[in-house]
C-alpha atoms as a printed R data frame, in Angstrom:
    type eleno elety resid chain resno       x       y       z
1   ATOM     1    CA   MET     A     1  77.880  97.572 160.580
2   ATOM     2    CA   THR     A     2  78.853  96.961 156.580
3   ATOM     3    CA   ASP     A     3  81.533  95.237 155.247
4   ATOM     4    CA   PRO     A     4  84.921  97.301 154.438
5   ATOM     5    CA   GLU     A     5  84.953  96.001 150.817
6   ATOM     6    CA   ASP     A     6  81.344  97.355 150.487
7   ATOM     7    CA   ARG     A     7  82.361 100.503 151.892
8   ATOM     8    CA   LEU     A     8  85.467 100.643 149.282
9   ATOM     9    CA   ARG     A     9  83.345  99.469 146.412
10  ATOM    10    CA   GLY     A    10  80.858 102.459 147.053
11  ATOM    11    CA   LEU     A    11  83.498 104.886 147.130
12  ATOM    12    CA   PHE     A    12  85.214 103.362 144.036
13  ATOM    13    CA   ALA     A    13  81.902 103.400 142.131
14  ATOM    14    CA   ALA     A    14  81.892 106.776 141.089
15  ATOM    15    CA   ASP     A    15  85.180 106.290 139.403
16  ATOM    16    CA   LEU     A    16  84.043 103.197 137.529
17  ATOM    17    CA   PRO     A    17  83.851 103.796 133.499
18  ATOM    18    CA   PRO     A    18  79.888 103.208 132.606
19  ATOM    19    CA   ALA     A    19  79.024 100.084 131.183
20  ATOM    20    CA   ARG     A    20  79.371  99.637 127.633
21  ATOM    21    CA   ASP     A    21  76.859  99.405 125.158
22  ATOM    22    CA   ALA     A    22  77.928  97.088 122.194
23  ATOM    23    CA   ALA     A    23  75.198  98.016 119.804
24  ATOM    24    CA   PHE     A    24  75.843 101.772 120.273
25  ATOM    25    CA   GLN     A    25  79.560 101.206 119.780
26  ATOM    26    CA   ALA     A    26  78.534  99.332 116.527
27  ATOM    27    CA   ASP     A    27  76.408 102.095 115.187
28  ATOM    28    CA   VAL     A    28  79.183 104.944 115.627
29  ATOM    29    CA   LEU     A    29  82.016 102.768 114.192
30  ATOM    30    CA   ALA     A    30  79.419 102.130 111.271
31  ATOM    31    CA   ALA     A    31  78.749 105.442 111.175
32  ATOM    32    CA   LEU     A    32  82.356 106.295 110.891
33  ATOM    33    CA   ALA     A    33  83.099 103.869 108.283
34  ATOM    34    CA   ARG     A    34  80.368 105.089 106.289
35  ATOM    35    CA   ARG     A    35  81.528 108.500 106.086
36  ATOM    36    CA   ARG     A    36  85.005 107.653 105.636
37  ATOM    37    CA   PHE     A    37  83.701 105.538 102.629
38  ATOM    38    CA   VAL     A    38  82.059 108.644 101.388
39  ATOM    39    CA   ASP     A    39  84.968 110.830 101.504
40  ATOM    40    CA   GLU     A    40  87.200 108.861  99.741
41  ATOM    41    CA   ILE     A    41  84.484 108.032  96.979
42  ATOM    42    CA   GLY     A    42  84.337 111.981  96.791
43  ATOM    43    CA   LEU     A    43  88.282 112.010  96.784
44  ATOM    44    CA   LEU     A    44  88.316 109.293  93.961
45  ATOM    45    CA   ALA     A    45  85.610 110.891  91.990
46  ATOM    46    CA   ALA     A    46  87.279 114.290  92.012
47  ATOM    47    CA   ILE     A    47  90.746 112.917  90.947
48  ATOM    48    CA   SER     A    48  89.157 111.069  88.257
49  ATOM    49    CA   LEU     A    49  87.405 114.113  86.973
50  ATOM    50    CA   ILE     A    50  90.800 115.998  87.076
51  ATOM    51    CA   GLY     A    51  92.470 113.309  85.264
52  ATOM    52    CA   ALA     A    52  89.718 112.947  82.677
53  ATOM    53    CA   ILE     A    53  89.778 116.482  81.919
54  ATOM    54    CA   ALA     A    54  93.420 116.474  81.560
55  ATOM    55    CA   LEU     A    55  93.438 113.494  79.300
56  ATOM    56    CA   ALA     A    56  91.187 115.499  76.987
57  ATOM    57    CA   VAL     A    57  93.388 118.296  76.981
58  ATOM    58    CA   VAL     A    58  96.254 116.340  76.031
59  ATOM    59    CA   TRP     A    59  95.107 113.463  73.769
60  ATOM    60    CA   PRO     A    60  95.008 115.757  70.439
61  ATOM    61    CA   LEU     A    61  98.920 115.626  71.041
62  ATOM    62    CA   LEU     A    62  99.439 112.111  72.399
63  ATOM    63    CA   SER     A    63  97.356 110.323  69.464
64  ATOM    64    CA   PRO     A    64  99.602 110.477  66.779
65  ATOM    65    CA   VAL     A    65 102.471 109.417  68.860
66  ATOM    66    CA   LEU     A    66 100.528 106.536  70.507
67  ATOM    67    CA   ALA     A    67  99.522 105.540  66.902
68  ATOM    68    CA   SER     A    68 103.010 105.532  65.499
69  ATOM    69    CA   LEU     A    69 104.293 103.854  68.741
70  ATOM    70    CA   GLY     A    70 101.709 101.212  68.542
71  ATOM    71    CA   GLN     A    71 102.643 100.370  64.959
72  ATOM    72    CA   ASP     A    72 106.316  99.774  65.910
73  ATOM    73    CA   LEU     A    73 105.710  98.164  69.057
74  ATOM    74    CA   ALA     A    74 103.070  95.796  67.962
75  ATOM    75    CA   PRO     A    75 105.254  92.690  67.141
76  ATOM    76    CA   ALA     A    76 107.179  93.198  70.266
77  ATOM    77    CA   ALA     A    77 103.888  93.463  72.535
78  ATOM    78    CA   ILE     A    78 102.590  90.303  70.757
79  ATOM    79    CA   ALA     A    79 105.989  88.232  71.234
80  ATOM    80    CA   LEU     A    80 106.054  89.719  75.210
81  ATOM    81    CA   VAL     A    81 102.311  88.395  75.669
82  ATOM    82    CA   VAL     A    82 103.080  85.061  74.204
83  ATOM    83    CA   ALA     A    83 106.166  84.734  76.364
84  ATOM    84    CA   VAL     A    84 104.431  85.600  79.494
85  ATOM    85    CA   SER     A    85 101.206  83.167  78.795
86  ATOM    86    CA   ILE     A    86 103.887  80.362  78.139
87  ATOM    87    CA   LEU     A    87 106.018  81.253  81.269
88  ATOM    88    CA   GLY     A    88 102.626  81.389  83.388
89  ATOM    89    CA   LEU     A    89 101.241  78.137  81.880
90  ATOM    90    CA   THR     A    90 104.504  76.191  82.819
91  ATOM    91    CA   VAL     A    91 104.789  77.602  86.072
92  ATOM    92    CA   GLY     A    92 101.705  77.279  86.921
93  ATOM    93    CA   GLY     A    93 101.086  73.876  86.258
94  ATOM    94    CA   GLU     A    94 104.537  72.923  88.153
95  ATOM    95    CA   GLN     A    95 102.507  74.626  91.135
96  ATOM    96    CA   GLN     A    96  99.527  72.586  90.695
97  ATOM    97    CA   GLU     A    97 101.380  69.335  90.381
98  ATOM    98    CA   ARG     A    98 103.187  70.083  93.402
99  ATOM    99    CA   GLN     A    99  99.886  70.923  95.473
100 ATOM   100    CA   VAL     A   100  98.367  67.313  94.315
101 ATOM   101    CA   ASP     A   101 101.442  65.606  95.098
102 ATOM   102    CA   GLY     A   102 102.097  67.172  98.619
């Protein structure tokens, strides 16, 4: 006579999930990632193309405005870059000293 647990195992064997195949799962996930990547690249290419076309259409109107703003804002932009550079160097130096001391 068979063991009751063997009979139960036999009854429940039909309900057990199939064994997992790690290589198959990895291949499926890689294919999904590849498809998502290609879809995202296509979307970004389409958005970039639309942006380039829009900029090409609007550029003749923007060019004189940007040229005049550039001449007026050049000194302020230079001062801002110098200030941010000095701030970055001084704050970055303090953080490096703390890491060396700590």
